[in-house]
Short mmCIF file of C-alpha atoms and ligand atoms in Angstrom, two decimals:
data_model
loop_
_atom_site.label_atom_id
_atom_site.label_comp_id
_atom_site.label_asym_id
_atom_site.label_seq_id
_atom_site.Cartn_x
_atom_site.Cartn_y
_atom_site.Cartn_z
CA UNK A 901 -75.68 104.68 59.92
CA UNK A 902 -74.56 104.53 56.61
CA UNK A 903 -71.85 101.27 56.46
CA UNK A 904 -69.69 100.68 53.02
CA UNK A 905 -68.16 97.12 52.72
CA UNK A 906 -65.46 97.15 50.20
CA UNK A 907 -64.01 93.43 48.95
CA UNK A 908 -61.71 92.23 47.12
CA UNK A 909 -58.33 90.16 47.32
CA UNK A 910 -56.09 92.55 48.08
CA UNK A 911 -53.02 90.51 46.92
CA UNK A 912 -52.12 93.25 47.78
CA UNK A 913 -53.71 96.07 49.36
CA UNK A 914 -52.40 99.70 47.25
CA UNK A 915 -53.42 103.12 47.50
CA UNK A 916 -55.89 102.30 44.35
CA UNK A 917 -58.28 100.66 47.13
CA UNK A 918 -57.06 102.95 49.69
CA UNK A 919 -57.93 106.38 47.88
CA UNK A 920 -61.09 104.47 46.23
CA UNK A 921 -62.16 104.17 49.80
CA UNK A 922 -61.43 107.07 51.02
CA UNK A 923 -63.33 109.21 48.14
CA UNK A 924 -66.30 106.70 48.77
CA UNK A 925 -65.70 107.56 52.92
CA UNK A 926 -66.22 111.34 52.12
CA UNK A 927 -68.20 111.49 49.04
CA UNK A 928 -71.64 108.89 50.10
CA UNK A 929 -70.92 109.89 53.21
CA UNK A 930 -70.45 106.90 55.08
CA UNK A 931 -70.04 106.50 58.39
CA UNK A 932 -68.14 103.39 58.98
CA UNK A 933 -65.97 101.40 56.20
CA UNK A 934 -64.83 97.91 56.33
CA UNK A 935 -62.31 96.06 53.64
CA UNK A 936 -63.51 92.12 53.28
CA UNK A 937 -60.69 90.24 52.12
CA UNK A 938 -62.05 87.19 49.75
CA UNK A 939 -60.68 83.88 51.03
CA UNK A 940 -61.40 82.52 47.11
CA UNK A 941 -63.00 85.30 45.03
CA UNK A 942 -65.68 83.42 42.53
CA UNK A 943 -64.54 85.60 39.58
CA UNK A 944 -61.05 85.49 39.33
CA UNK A 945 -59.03 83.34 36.88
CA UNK A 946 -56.50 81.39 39.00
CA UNK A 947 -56.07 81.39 42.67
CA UNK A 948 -54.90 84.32 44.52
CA UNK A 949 -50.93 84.44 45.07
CA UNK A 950 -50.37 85.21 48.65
CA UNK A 951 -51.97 82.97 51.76
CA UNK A 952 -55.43 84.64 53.31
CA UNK A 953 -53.11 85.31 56.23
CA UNK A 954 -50.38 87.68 54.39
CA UNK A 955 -53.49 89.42 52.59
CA UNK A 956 -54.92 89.94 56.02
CA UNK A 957 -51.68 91.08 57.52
CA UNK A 958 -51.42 93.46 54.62
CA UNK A 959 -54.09 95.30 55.46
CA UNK A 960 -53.80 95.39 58.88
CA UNK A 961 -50.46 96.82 58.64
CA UNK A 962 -52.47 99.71 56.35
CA UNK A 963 -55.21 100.03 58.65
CA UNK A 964 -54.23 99.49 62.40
CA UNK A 965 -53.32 103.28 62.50
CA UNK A 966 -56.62 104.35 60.86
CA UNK A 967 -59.53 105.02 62.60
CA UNK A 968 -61.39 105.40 59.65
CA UNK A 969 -60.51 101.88 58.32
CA UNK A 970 -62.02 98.77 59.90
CA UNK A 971 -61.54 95.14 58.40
CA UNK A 972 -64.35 92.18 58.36
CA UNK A 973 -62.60 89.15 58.04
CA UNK A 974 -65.63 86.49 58.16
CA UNK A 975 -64.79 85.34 54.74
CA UNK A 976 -61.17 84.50 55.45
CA UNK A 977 -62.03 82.84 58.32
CA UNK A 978 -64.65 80.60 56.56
CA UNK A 979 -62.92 80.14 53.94
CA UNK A 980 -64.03 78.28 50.32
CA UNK A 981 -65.17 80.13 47.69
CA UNK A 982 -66.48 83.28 49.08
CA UNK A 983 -69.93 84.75 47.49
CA UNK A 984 -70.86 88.22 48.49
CA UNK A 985 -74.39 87.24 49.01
CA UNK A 986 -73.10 84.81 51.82
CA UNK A 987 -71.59 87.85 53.33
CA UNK A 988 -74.16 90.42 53.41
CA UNK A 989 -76.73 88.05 54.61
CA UNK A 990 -74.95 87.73 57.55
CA UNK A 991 -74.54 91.35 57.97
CA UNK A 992 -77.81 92.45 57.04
CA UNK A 993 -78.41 90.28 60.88
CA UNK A 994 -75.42 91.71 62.80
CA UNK A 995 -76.61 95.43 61.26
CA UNK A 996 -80.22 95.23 61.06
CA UNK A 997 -80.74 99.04 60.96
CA UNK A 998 -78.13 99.91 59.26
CA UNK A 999 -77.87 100.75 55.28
CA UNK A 1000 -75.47 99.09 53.67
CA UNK A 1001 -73.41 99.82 50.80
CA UNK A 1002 -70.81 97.44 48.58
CA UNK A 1003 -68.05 99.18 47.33
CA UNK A 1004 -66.45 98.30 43.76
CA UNK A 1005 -63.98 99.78 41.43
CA UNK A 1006 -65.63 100.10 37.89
CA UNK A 1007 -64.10 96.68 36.75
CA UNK A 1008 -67.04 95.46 38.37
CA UNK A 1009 -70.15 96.46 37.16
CA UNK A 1010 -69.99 94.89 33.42
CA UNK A 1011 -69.93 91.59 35.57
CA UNK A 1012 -72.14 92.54 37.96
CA UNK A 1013 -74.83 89.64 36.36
CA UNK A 1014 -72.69 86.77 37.11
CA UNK A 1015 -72.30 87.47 40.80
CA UNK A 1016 -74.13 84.68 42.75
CA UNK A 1017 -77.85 85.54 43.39
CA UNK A 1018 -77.33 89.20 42.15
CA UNK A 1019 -81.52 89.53 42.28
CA UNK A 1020 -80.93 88.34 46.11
CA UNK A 1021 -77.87 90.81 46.62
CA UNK A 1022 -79.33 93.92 45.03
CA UNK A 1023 -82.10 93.49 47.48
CA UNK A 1024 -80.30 93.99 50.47
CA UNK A 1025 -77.02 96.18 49.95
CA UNK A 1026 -76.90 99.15 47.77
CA UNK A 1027 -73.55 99.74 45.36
CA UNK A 1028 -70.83 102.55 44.85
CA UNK A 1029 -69.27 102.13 41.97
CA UNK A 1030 -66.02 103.88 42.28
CA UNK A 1031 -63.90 105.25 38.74
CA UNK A 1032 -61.02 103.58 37.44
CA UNK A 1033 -58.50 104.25 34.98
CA UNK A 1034 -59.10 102.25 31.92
CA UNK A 1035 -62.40 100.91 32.55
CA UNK A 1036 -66.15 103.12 31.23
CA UNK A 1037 -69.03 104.30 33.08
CA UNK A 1038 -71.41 101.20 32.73
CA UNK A 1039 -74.85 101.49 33.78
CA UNK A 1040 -76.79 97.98 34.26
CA UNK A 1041 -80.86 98.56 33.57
CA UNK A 1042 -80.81 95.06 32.80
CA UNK A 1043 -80.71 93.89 36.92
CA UNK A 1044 -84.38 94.79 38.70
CA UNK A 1045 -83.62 96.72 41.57
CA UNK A 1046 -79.87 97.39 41.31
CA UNK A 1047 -79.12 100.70 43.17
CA UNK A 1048 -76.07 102.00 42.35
CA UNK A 1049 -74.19 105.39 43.00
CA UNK A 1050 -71.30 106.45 40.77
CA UNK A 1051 -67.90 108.01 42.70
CA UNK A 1052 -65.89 109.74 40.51
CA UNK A 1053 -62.51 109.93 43.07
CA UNK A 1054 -59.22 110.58 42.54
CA UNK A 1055 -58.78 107.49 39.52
CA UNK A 1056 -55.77 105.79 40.35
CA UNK A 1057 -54.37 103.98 37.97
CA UNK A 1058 -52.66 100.84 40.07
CA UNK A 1059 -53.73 97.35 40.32
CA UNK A 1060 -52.78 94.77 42.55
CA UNK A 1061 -51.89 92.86 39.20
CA UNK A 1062 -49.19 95.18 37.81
CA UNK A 1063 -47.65 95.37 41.77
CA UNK A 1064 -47.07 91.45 41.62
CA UNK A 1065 -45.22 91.63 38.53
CA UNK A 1066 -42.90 94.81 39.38
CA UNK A 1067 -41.83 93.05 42.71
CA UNK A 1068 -41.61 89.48 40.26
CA UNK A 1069 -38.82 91.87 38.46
CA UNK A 1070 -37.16 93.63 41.24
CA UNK A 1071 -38.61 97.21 40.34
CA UNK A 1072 -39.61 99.54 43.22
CA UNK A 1073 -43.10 99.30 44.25
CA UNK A 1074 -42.91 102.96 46.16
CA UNK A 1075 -45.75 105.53 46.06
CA UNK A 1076 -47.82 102.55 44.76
CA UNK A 1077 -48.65 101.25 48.23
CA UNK A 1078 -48.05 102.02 51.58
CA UNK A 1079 -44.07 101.92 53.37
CA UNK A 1080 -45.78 99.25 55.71
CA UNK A 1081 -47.33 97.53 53.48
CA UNK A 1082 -43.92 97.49 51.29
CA UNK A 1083 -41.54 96.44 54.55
CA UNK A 1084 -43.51 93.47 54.76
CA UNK A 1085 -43.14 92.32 51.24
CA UNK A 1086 -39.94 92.87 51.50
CA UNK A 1087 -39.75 90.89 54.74
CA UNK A 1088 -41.94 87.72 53.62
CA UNK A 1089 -40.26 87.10 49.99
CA UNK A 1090 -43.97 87.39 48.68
CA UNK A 1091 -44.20 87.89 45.01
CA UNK A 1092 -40.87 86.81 43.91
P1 ATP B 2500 -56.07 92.30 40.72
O1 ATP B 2500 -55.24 93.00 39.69
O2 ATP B 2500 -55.38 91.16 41.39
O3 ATP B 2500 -57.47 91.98 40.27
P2 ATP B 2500 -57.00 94.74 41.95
O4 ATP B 2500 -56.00 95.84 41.97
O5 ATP B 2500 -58.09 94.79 40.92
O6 ATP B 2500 -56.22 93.36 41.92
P3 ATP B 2500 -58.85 93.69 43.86
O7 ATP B 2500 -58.47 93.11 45.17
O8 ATP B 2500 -59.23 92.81 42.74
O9 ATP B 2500 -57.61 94.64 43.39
O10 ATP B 2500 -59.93 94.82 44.03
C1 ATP B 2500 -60.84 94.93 45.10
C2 ATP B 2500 -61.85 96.01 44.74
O11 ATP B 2500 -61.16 97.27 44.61
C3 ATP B 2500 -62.54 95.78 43.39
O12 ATP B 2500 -63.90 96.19 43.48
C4 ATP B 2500 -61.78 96.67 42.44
O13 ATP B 2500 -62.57 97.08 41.35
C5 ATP B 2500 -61.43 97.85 43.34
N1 ATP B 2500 -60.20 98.53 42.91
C6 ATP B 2500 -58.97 98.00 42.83
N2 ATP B 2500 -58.07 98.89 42.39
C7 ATP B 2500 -58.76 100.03 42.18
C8 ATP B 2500 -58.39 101.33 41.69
N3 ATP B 2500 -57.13 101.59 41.32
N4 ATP B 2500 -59.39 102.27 41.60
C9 ATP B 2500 -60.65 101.98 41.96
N5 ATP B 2500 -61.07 100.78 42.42
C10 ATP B 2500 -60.13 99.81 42.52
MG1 MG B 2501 -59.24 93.10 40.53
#
């Protein structure tokens, strides 16, 4: 089986990773397709804004009704600093046969070389680069053994960034992300 992990922080979850998932769903292929929300992602300047739980329920709001869309939530329940490589190690045991794919939005690959133990990583998972509005093609020779597939999908120009700030100002987050997902910002306070 073909098996595409797709992390992030999804703080919170918007139809940019949704449609990004879906186009890598139909366009590799893949037969199953799990979101890994980061406890602490390495990368990212400052600490993520809402708890690992409210992430979590986020996405399970978005994804309960969808066979298509499963969640692995190891790193939120182990919490720390959460490193890919610690990730796929374990799932390179728990799917021996499988290949395995990482998911990320082209933000990612012109920081590809400061992931931890990238020569380790690129070794055991292989990566779909999916398009995004506002960021260029960027191929990496410079990492032995780096397999990764471009996705050119339906570029979606939302980030979990500009959400924060729109519900920080009291504008409408609609057609950004989905009703659920909305309800239960609405519900919680988060953001504000
Ligand atoms: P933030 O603004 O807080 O960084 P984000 O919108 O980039 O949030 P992340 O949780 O950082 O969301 O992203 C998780 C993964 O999804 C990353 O690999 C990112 O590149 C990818 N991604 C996020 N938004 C999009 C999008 N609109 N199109 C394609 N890929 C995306
Ligand atoms: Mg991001």
């Amino acid at each position: 089986m073909k098996i595409g992990f797709m992390g992030g922080s999804f703080d919170p979850v918007h139809f940019g990773h949704l449609a990004a998932a879906q186009d890598a769903l139909e366009r590799i292929g893949l037969d199953r397709l799990f979101f890994v929300p980061a406890a602490q992602a390495p990368l990212k300047s400052g600490v993520v804004q809402a708890s690992g739980e409210h992430r979590l329920a986020m996405l399970r709001a978005t994804t309960d009704d969808d066979a298509r869309f499963e969640i692995y939530d190891c790193e939120l329940r182990k919490g720390g600093v959460s490193y890919t490589i610690d990730t796929v190690r374990q799932l390179r045991v728990q799917f021996p046969d499988d290949t395995l794919y990482w998911i990320i939005g082209a933000d990612q690959p012109e920081r590809l070389h400061l992931w931890g133990e990238i020569g380790e990583l690129v070794k055991l998972v292989e990566f779909i680069v999916l398009a995004r509005p506002g960021y260029a093609r960027t191929e990496r020779t410079d990492i032995p053994g780096l397999r990764m597939h471009q996705c050119e999908g339906h570029l979606l120009s939302i980030s979990s960034t500009e959400l924060r700030e729109r519900v920080r100002q009291g504008l409408p987050v609609d057609f950004f992300m989905p009703h659920k997902t909305i309800e239960y910002i609405q519900k919680t306070g988060l953001y504000r």
